[in-house]
Tab-separated table of N, CA and C in Angstrom:
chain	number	residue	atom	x	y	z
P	1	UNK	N	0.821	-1.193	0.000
P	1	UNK	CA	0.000	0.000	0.000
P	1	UNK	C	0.864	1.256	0.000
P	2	UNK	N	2.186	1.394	0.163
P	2	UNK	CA	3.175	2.283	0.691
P	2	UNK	C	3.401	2.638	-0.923
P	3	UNK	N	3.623	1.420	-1.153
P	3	UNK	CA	4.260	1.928	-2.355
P	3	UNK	C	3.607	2.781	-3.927
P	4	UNK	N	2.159	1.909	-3.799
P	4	UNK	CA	1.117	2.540	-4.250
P	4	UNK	C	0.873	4.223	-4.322
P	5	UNK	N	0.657	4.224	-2.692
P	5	UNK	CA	0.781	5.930	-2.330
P	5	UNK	C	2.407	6.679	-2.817
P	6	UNK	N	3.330	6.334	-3.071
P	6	UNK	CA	4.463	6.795	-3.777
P	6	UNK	C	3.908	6.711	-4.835
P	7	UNK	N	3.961	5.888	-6.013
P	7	UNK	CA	3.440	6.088	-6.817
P	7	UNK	C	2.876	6.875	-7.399
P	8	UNK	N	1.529	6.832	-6.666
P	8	UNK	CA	0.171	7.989	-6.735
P	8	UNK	C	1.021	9.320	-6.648
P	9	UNK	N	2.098	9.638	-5.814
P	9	UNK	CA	2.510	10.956	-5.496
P	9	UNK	C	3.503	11.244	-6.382
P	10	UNK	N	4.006	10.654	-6.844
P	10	UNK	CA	5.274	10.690	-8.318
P	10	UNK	C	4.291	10.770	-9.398
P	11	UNK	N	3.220	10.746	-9.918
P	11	UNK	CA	2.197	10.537	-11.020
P	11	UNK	C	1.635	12.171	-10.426
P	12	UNK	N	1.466	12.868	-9.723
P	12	UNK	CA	0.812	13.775	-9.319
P	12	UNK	C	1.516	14.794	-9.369
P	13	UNK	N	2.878	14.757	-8.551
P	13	UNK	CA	3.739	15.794	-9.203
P	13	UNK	C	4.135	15.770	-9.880
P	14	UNK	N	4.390	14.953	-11.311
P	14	UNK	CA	5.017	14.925	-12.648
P	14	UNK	C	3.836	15.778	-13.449
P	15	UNK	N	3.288	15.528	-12.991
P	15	UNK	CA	1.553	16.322	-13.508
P	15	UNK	C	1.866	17.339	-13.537
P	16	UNK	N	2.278	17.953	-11.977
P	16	UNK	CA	1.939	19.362	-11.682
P	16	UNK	C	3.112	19.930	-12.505
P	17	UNK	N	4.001	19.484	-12.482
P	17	UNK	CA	5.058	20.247	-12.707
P	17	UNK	C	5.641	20.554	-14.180
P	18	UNK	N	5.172	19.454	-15.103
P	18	UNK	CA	5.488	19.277	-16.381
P	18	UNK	C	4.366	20.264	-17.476
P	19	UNK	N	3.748	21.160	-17.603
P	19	UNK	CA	3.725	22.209	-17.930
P	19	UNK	C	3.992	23.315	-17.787
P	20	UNK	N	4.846	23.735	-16.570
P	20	UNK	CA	5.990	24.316	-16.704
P	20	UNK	C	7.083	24.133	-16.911
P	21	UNK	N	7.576	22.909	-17.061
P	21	UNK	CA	8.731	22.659	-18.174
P	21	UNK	C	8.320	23.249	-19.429
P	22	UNK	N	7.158	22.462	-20.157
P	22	UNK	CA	6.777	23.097	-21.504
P	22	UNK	C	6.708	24.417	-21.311
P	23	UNK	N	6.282	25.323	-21.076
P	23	UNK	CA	6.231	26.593	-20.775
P	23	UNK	C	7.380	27.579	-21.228
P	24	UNK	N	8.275	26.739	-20.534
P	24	UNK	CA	9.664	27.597	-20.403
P	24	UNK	C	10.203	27.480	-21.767
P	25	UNK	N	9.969	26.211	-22.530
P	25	UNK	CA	10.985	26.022	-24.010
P	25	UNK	C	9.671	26.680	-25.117
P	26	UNK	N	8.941	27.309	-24.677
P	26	UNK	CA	8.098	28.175	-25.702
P	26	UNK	C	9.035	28.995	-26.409
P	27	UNK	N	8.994	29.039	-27.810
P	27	UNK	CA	9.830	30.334	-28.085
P	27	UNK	C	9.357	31.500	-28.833
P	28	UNK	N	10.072	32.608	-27.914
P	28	UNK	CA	9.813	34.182	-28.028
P	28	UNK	C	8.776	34.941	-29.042
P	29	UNK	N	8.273	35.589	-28.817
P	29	UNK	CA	7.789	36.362	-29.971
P	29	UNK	C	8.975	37.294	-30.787
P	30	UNK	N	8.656	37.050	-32.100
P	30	UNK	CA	9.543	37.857	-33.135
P	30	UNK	C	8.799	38.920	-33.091
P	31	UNK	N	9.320	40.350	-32.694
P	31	UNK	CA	8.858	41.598	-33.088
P	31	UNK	C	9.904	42.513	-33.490
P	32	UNK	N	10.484	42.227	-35.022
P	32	UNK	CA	10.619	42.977	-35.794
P	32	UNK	C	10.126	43.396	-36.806
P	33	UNK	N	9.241	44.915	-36.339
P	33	UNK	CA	8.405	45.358	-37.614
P	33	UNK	C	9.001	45.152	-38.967
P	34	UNK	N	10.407	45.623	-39.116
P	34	UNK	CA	10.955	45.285	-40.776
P	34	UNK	C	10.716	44.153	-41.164
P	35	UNK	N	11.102	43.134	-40.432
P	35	UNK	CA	11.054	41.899	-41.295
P	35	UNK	C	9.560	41.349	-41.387
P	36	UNK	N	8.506	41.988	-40.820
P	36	UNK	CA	7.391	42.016	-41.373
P	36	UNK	C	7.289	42.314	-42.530
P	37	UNK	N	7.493	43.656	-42.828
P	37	UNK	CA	7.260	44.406	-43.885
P	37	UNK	C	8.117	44.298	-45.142
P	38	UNK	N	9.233	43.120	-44.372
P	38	UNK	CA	10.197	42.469	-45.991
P	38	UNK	C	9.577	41.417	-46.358
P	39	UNK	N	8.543	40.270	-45.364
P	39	UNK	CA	8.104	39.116	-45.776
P	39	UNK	C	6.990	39.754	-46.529
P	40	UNK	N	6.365	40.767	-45.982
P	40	UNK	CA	4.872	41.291	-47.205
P	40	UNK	C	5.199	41.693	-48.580
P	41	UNK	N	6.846	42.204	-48.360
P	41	UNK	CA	6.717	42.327	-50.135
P	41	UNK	C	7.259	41.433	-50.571
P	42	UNK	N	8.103	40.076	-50.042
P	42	UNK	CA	8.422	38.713	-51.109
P	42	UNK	C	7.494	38.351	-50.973
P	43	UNK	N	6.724	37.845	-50.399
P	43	UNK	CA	5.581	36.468	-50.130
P	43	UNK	C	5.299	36.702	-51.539
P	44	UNK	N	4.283	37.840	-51.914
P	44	UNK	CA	3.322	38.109	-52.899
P	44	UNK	C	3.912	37.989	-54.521
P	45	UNK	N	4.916	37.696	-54.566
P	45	UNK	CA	6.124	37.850	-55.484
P	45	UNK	C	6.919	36.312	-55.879
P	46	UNK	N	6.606	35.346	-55.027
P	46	UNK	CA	6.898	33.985	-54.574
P	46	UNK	C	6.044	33.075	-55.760
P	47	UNK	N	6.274	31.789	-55.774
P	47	UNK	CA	6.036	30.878	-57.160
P	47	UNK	C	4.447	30.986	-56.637
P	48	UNK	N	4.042	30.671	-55.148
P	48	UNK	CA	2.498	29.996	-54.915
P	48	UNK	C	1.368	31.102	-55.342
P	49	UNK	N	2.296	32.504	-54.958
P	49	UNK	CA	1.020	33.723	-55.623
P	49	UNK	C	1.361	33.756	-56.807
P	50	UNK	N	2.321	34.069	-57.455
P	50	UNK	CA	2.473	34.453	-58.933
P	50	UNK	C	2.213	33.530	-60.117
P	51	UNK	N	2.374	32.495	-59.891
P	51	UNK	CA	2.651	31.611	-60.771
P	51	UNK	C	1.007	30.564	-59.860
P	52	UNK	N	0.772	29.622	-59.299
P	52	UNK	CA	-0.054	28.967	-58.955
P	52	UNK	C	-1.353	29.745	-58.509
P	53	UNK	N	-1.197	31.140	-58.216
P	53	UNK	CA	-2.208	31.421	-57.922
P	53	UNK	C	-3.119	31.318	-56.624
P	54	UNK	N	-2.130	30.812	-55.875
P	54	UNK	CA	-2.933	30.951	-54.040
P	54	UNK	C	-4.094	31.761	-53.707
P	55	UNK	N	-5.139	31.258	-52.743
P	55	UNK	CA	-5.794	32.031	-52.484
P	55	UNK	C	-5.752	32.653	-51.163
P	56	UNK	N	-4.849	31.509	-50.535
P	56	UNK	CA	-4.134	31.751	-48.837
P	56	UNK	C	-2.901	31.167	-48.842
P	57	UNK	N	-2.505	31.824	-48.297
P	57	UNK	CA	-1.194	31.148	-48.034
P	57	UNK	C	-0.642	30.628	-46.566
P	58	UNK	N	-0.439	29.574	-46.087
P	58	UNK	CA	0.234	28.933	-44.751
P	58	UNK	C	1.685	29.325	-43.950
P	59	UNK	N	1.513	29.994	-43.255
P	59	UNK	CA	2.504	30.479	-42.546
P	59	UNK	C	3.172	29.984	-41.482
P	60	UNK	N	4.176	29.141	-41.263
P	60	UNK	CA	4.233	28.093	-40.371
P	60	UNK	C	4.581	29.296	-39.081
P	61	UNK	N	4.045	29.386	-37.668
P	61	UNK	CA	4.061	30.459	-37.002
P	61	UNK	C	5.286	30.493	-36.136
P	62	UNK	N	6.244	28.859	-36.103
P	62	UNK	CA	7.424	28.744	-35.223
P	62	UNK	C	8.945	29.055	-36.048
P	63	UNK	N	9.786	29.650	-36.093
P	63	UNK	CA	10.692	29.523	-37.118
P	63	UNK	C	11.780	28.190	-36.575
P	64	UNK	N	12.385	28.083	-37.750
P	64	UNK	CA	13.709	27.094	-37.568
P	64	UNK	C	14.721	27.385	-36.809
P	65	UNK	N	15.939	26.463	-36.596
P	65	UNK	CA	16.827	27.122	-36.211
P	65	UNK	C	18.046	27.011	-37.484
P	66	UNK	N	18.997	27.478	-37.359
P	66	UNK	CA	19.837	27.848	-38.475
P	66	UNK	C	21.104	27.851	-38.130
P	67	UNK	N	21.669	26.739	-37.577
P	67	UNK	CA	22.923	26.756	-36.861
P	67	UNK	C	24.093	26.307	-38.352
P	68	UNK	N	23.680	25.444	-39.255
P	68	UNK	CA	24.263	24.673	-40.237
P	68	UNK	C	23.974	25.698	-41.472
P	69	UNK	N	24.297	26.993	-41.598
P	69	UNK	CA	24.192	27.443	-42.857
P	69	UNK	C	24.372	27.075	-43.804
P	70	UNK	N	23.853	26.592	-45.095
P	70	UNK	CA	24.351	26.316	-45.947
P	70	UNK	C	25.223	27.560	-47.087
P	71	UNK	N	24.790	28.618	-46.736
P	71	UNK	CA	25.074	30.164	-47.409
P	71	UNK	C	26.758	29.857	-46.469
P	72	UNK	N	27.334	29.672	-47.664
P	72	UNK	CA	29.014	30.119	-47.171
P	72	UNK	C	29.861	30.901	-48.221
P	73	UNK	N	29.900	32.540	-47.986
P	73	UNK	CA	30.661	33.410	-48.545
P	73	UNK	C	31.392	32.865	-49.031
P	74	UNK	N	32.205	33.406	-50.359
P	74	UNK	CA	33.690	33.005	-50.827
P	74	UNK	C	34.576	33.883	-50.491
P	75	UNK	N	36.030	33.752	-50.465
P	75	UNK	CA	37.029	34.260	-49.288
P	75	UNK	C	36.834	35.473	-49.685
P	76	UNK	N	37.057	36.137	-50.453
P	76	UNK	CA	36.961	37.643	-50.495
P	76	UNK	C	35.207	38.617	-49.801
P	77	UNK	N	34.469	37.802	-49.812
P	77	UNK	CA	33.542	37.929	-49.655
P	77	UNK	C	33.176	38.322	-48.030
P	78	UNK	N	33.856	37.507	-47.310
P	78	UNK	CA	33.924	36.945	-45.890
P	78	UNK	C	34.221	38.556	-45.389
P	79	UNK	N	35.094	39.307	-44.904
P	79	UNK	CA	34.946	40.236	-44.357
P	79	UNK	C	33.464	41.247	-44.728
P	80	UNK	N	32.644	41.101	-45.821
P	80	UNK	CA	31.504	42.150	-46.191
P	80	UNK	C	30.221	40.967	-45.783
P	81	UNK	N	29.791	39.505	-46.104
P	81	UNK	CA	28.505	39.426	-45.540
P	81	UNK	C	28.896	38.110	-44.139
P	82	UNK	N	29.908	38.187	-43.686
P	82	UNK	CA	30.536	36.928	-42.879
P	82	UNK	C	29.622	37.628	-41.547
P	83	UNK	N	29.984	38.128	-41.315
P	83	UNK	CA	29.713	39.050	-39.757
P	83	UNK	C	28.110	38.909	-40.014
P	84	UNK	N	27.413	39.322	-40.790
P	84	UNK	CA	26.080	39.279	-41.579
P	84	UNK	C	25.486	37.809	-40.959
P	85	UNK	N	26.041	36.904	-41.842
P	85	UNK	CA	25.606	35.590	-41.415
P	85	UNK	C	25.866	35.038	-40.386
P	86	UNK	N	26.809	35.243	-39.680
P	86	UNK	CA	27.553	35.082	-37.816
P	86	UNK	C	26.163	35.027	-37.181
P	87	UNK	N	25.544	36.746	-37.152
P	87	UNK	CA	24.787	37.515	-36.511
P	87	UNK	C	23.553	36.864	-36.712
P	88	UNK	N	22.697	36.213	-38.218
P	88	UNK	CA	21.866	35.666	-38.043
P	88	UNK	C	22.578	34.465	-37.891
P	89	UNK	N	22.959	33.655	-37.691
P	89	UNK	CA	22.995	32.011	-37.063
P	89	UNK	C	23.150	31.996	-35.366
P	90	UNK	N	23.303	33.354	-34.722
P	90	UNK	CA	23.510	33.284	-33.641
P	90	UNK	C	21.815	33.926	-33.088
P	91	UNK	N	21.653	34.363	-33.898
P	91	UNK	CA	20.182	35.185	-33.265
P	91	UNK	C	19.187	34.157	-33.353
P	92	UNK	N	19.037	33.179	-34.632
P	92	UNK	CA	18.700	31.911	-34.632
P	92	UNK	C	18.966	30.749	-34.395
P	93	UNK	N	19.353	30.220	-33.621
P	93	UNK	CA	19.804	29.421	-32.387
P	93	UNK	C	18.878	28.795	-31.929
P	94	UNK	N	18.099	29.158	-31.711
P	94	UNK	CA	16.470	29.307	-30.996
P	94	UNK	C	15.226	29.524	-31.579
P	95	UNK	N	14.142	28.874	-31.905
P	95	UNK	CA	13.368	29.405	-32.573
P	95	UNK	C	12.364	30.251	-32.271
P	96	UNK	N	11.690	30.913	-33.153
P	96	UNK	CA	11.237	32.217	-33.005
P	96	UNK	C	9.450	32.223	-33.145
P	97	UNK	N	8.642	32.801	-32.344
P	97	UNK	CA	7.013	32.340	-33.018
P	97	UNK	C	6.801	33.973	-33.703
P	98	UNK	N	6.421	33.541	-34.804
P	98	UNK	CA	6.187	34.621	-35.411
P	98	UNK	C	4.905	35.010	-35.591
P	99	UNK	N	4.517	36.560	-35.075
P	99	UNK	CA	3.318	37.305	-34.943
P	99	UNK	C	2.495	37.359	-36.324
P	100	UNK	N	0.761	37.825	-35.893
P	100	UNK	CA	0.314	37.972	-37.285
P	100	UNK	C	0.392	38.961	-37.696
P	101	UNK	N	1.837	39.424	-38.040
P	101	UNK	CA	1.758	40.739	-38.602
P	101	UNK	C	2.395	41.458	-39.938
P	102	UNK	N	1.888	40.304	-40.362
P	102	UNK	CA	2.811	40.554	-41.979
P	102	UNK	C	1.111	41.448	-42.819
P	103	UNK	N	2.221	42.673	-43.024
P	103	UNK	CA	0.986	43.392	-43.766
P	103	UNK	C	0.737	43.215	-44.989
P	104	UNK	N	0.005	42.447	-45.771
P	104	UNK	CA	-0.249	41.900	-47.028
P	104	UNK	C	-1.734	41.479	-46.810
P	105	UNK	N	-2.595	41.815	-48.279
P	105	UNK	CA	-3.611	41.655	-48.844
P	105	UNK	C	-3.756	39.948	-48.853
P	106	UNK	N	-2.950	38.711	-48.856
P	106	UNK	CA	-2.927	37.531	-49.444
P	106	UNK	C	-3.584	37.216	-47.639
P	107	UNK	N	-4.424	36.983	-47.782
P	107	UNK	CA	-4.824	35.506	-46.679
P	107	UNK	C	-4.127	34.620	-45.792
Protein backbone atom coordinates (compact mmCIF):
# COMPACT_ATOMS: atom_id res chain seq x y z
CA UNK A 1 0.00 0.00 0.00
CA UNK A 2 3.18 2.28 0.69
CA UNK A 3 4.26 1.93 -2.36
CA UNK A 4 1.12 2.54 -4.25
CA UNK A 5 0.78 5.93 -2.33
CA UNK A 6 4.46 6.79 -3.78
CA UNK A 7 3.44 6.09 -6.82
CA UNK A 8 0.17 7.99 -6.74
CA UNK A 9 2.51 10.96 -5.50
CA UNK A 10 5.27 10.69 -8.32
CA UNK A 11 2.20 10.54 -11.02
CA UNK A 12 0.81 13.77 -9.32
CA UNK A 13 3.74 15.79 -9.20
CA UNK A 14 5.02 14.93 -12.65
CA UNK A 15 1.55 16.32 -13.51
CA UNK A 16 1.94 19.36 -11.68
CA UNK A 17 5.06 20.25 -12.71
CA UNK A 18 5.49 19.28 -16.38
CA UNK A 19 3.73 22.21 -17.93
CA UNK A 20 5.99 24.32 -16.70
CA UNK A 21 8.73 22.66 -18.17
CA UNK A 22 6.78 23.10 -21.50
CA UNK A 23 6.23 26.59 -20.77
CA UNK A 24 9.66 27.60 -20.40
CA UNK A 25 10.99 26.02 -24.01
CA UNK A 26 8.10 28.17 -25.70
CA UNK A 27 9.83 30.33 -28.09
CA UNK A 28 9.81 34.18 -28.03
CA UNK A 29 7.79 36.36 -29.97
CA UNK A 30 9.54 37.86 -33.14
CA UNK A 31 8.86 41.60 -33.09
CA UNK A 32 10.62 42.98 -35.79
CA UNK A 33 8.40 45.36 -37.61
CA UNK A 34 10.96 45.29 -40.78
CA UNK A 35 11.05 41.90 -41.30
CA UNK A 36 7.39 42.02 -41.37
CA UNK A 37 7.26 44.41 -43.88
CA UNK A 38 10.20 42.47 -45.99
CA UNK A 39 8.10 39.12 -45.78
CA UNK A 40 4.87 41.29 -47.20
CA UNK A 41 6.72 42.33 -50.13
CA UNK A 42 8.42 38.71 -51.11
CA UNK A 43 5.58 36.47 -50.13
CA UNK A 44 3.32 38.11 -52.90
CA UNK A 45 6.12 37.85 -55.48
CA UNK A 46 6.90 33.99 -54.57
CA UNK A 47 6.04 30.88 -57.16
CA UNK A 48 2.50 30.00 -54.92
CA UNK A 49 1.02 33.72 -55.62
CA UNK A 50 2.47 34.45 -58.93
CA UNK A 51 2.65 31.61 -60.77
CA UNK A 52 -0.05 28.97 -58.95
CA UNK A 53 -2.21 31.42 -57.92
CA UNK A 54 -2.93 30.95 -54.04
CA UNK A 55 -5.79 32.03 -52.48
CA UNK A 56 -4.13 31.75 -48.84
CA UNK A 57 -1.19 31.15 -48.03
CA UNK A 58 0.23 28.93 -44.75
CA UNK A 59 2.50 30.48 -42.55
CA UNK A 60 4.23 28.09 -40.37
CA UNK A 61 4.06 30.46 -37.00
CA UNK A 62 7.42 28.74 -35.22
CA UNK A 63 10.69 29.52 -37.12
CA UNK A 64 13.71 27.09 -37.57
CA UNK A 65 16.83 27.12 -36.21
CA UNK A 66 19.84 27.85 -38.48
CA UNK A 67 22.92 26.76 -36.86
CA UNK A 68 24.26 24.67 -40.24
CA UNK A 69 24.19 27.44 -42.86
CA UNK A 70 24.35 26.32 -45.95
CA UNK A 71 25.07 30.16 -47.41
CA UNK A 72 29.01 30.12 -47.17
CA UNK A 73 30.66 33.41 -48.55
CA UNK A 74 33.69 33.00 -50.83
CA UNK A 75 37.03 34.26 -49.29
CA UNK A 76 36.96 37.64 -50.50
CA UNK A 77 33.54 37.93 -49.66
CA UNK A 78 33.92 36.94 -45.89
CA UNK A 79 34.95 40.24 -44.36
CA UNK A 80 31.50 42.15 -46.19
CA UNK A 81 28.50 39.43 -45.54
CA UNK A 82 30.54 36.93 -42.88
CA UNK A 83 29.71 39.05 -39.76
CA UNK A 84 26.08 39.28 -41.58
CA UNK A 85 25.61 35.59 -41.41
CA UNK A 86 27.55 35.08 -37.82
CA UNK A 87 24.79 37.51 -36.51
CA UNK A 88 21.87 35.67 -38.04
CA UNK A 89 22.99 32.01 -37.06
CA UNK A 90 23.51 33.28 -33.64
CA UNK A 91 20.18 35.18 -33.27
CA UNK A 92 18.70 31.91 -34.63
CA UNK A 93 19.80 29.42 -32.39
CA UNK A 94 16.47 29.31 -31.00
CA UNK A 95 13.37 29.41 -32.57
CA UNK A 96 11.24 32.22 -33.01
CA UNK A 97 7.01 32.34 -33.02
CA UNK A 98 6.19 34.62 -35.41
CA UNK A 99 3.32 37.31 -34.94
CA UNK A 100 0.31 37.97 -37.28
CA UNK A 101 1.76 40.74 -38.60
CA UNK A 102 2.81 40.55 -41.98
CA UNK A 103 0.99 43.39 -43.77
CA UNK A 104 -0.25 41.90 -47.03
CA UNK A 105 -3.61 41.65 -48.84
CA UNK A 106 -2.93 37.53 -49.44
CA UNK A 107 -4.82 35.51 -46.68
Amino acid sequence: MCMLKWVLSLIVAVGLFAPNSVAQTQPRPYQVPEAYEIYARILPERWPVTVAHAKKLLIRAETGTYENMCLKPESESVPVVGPAIANFIEVNKEPWLLQKAIPMDQP
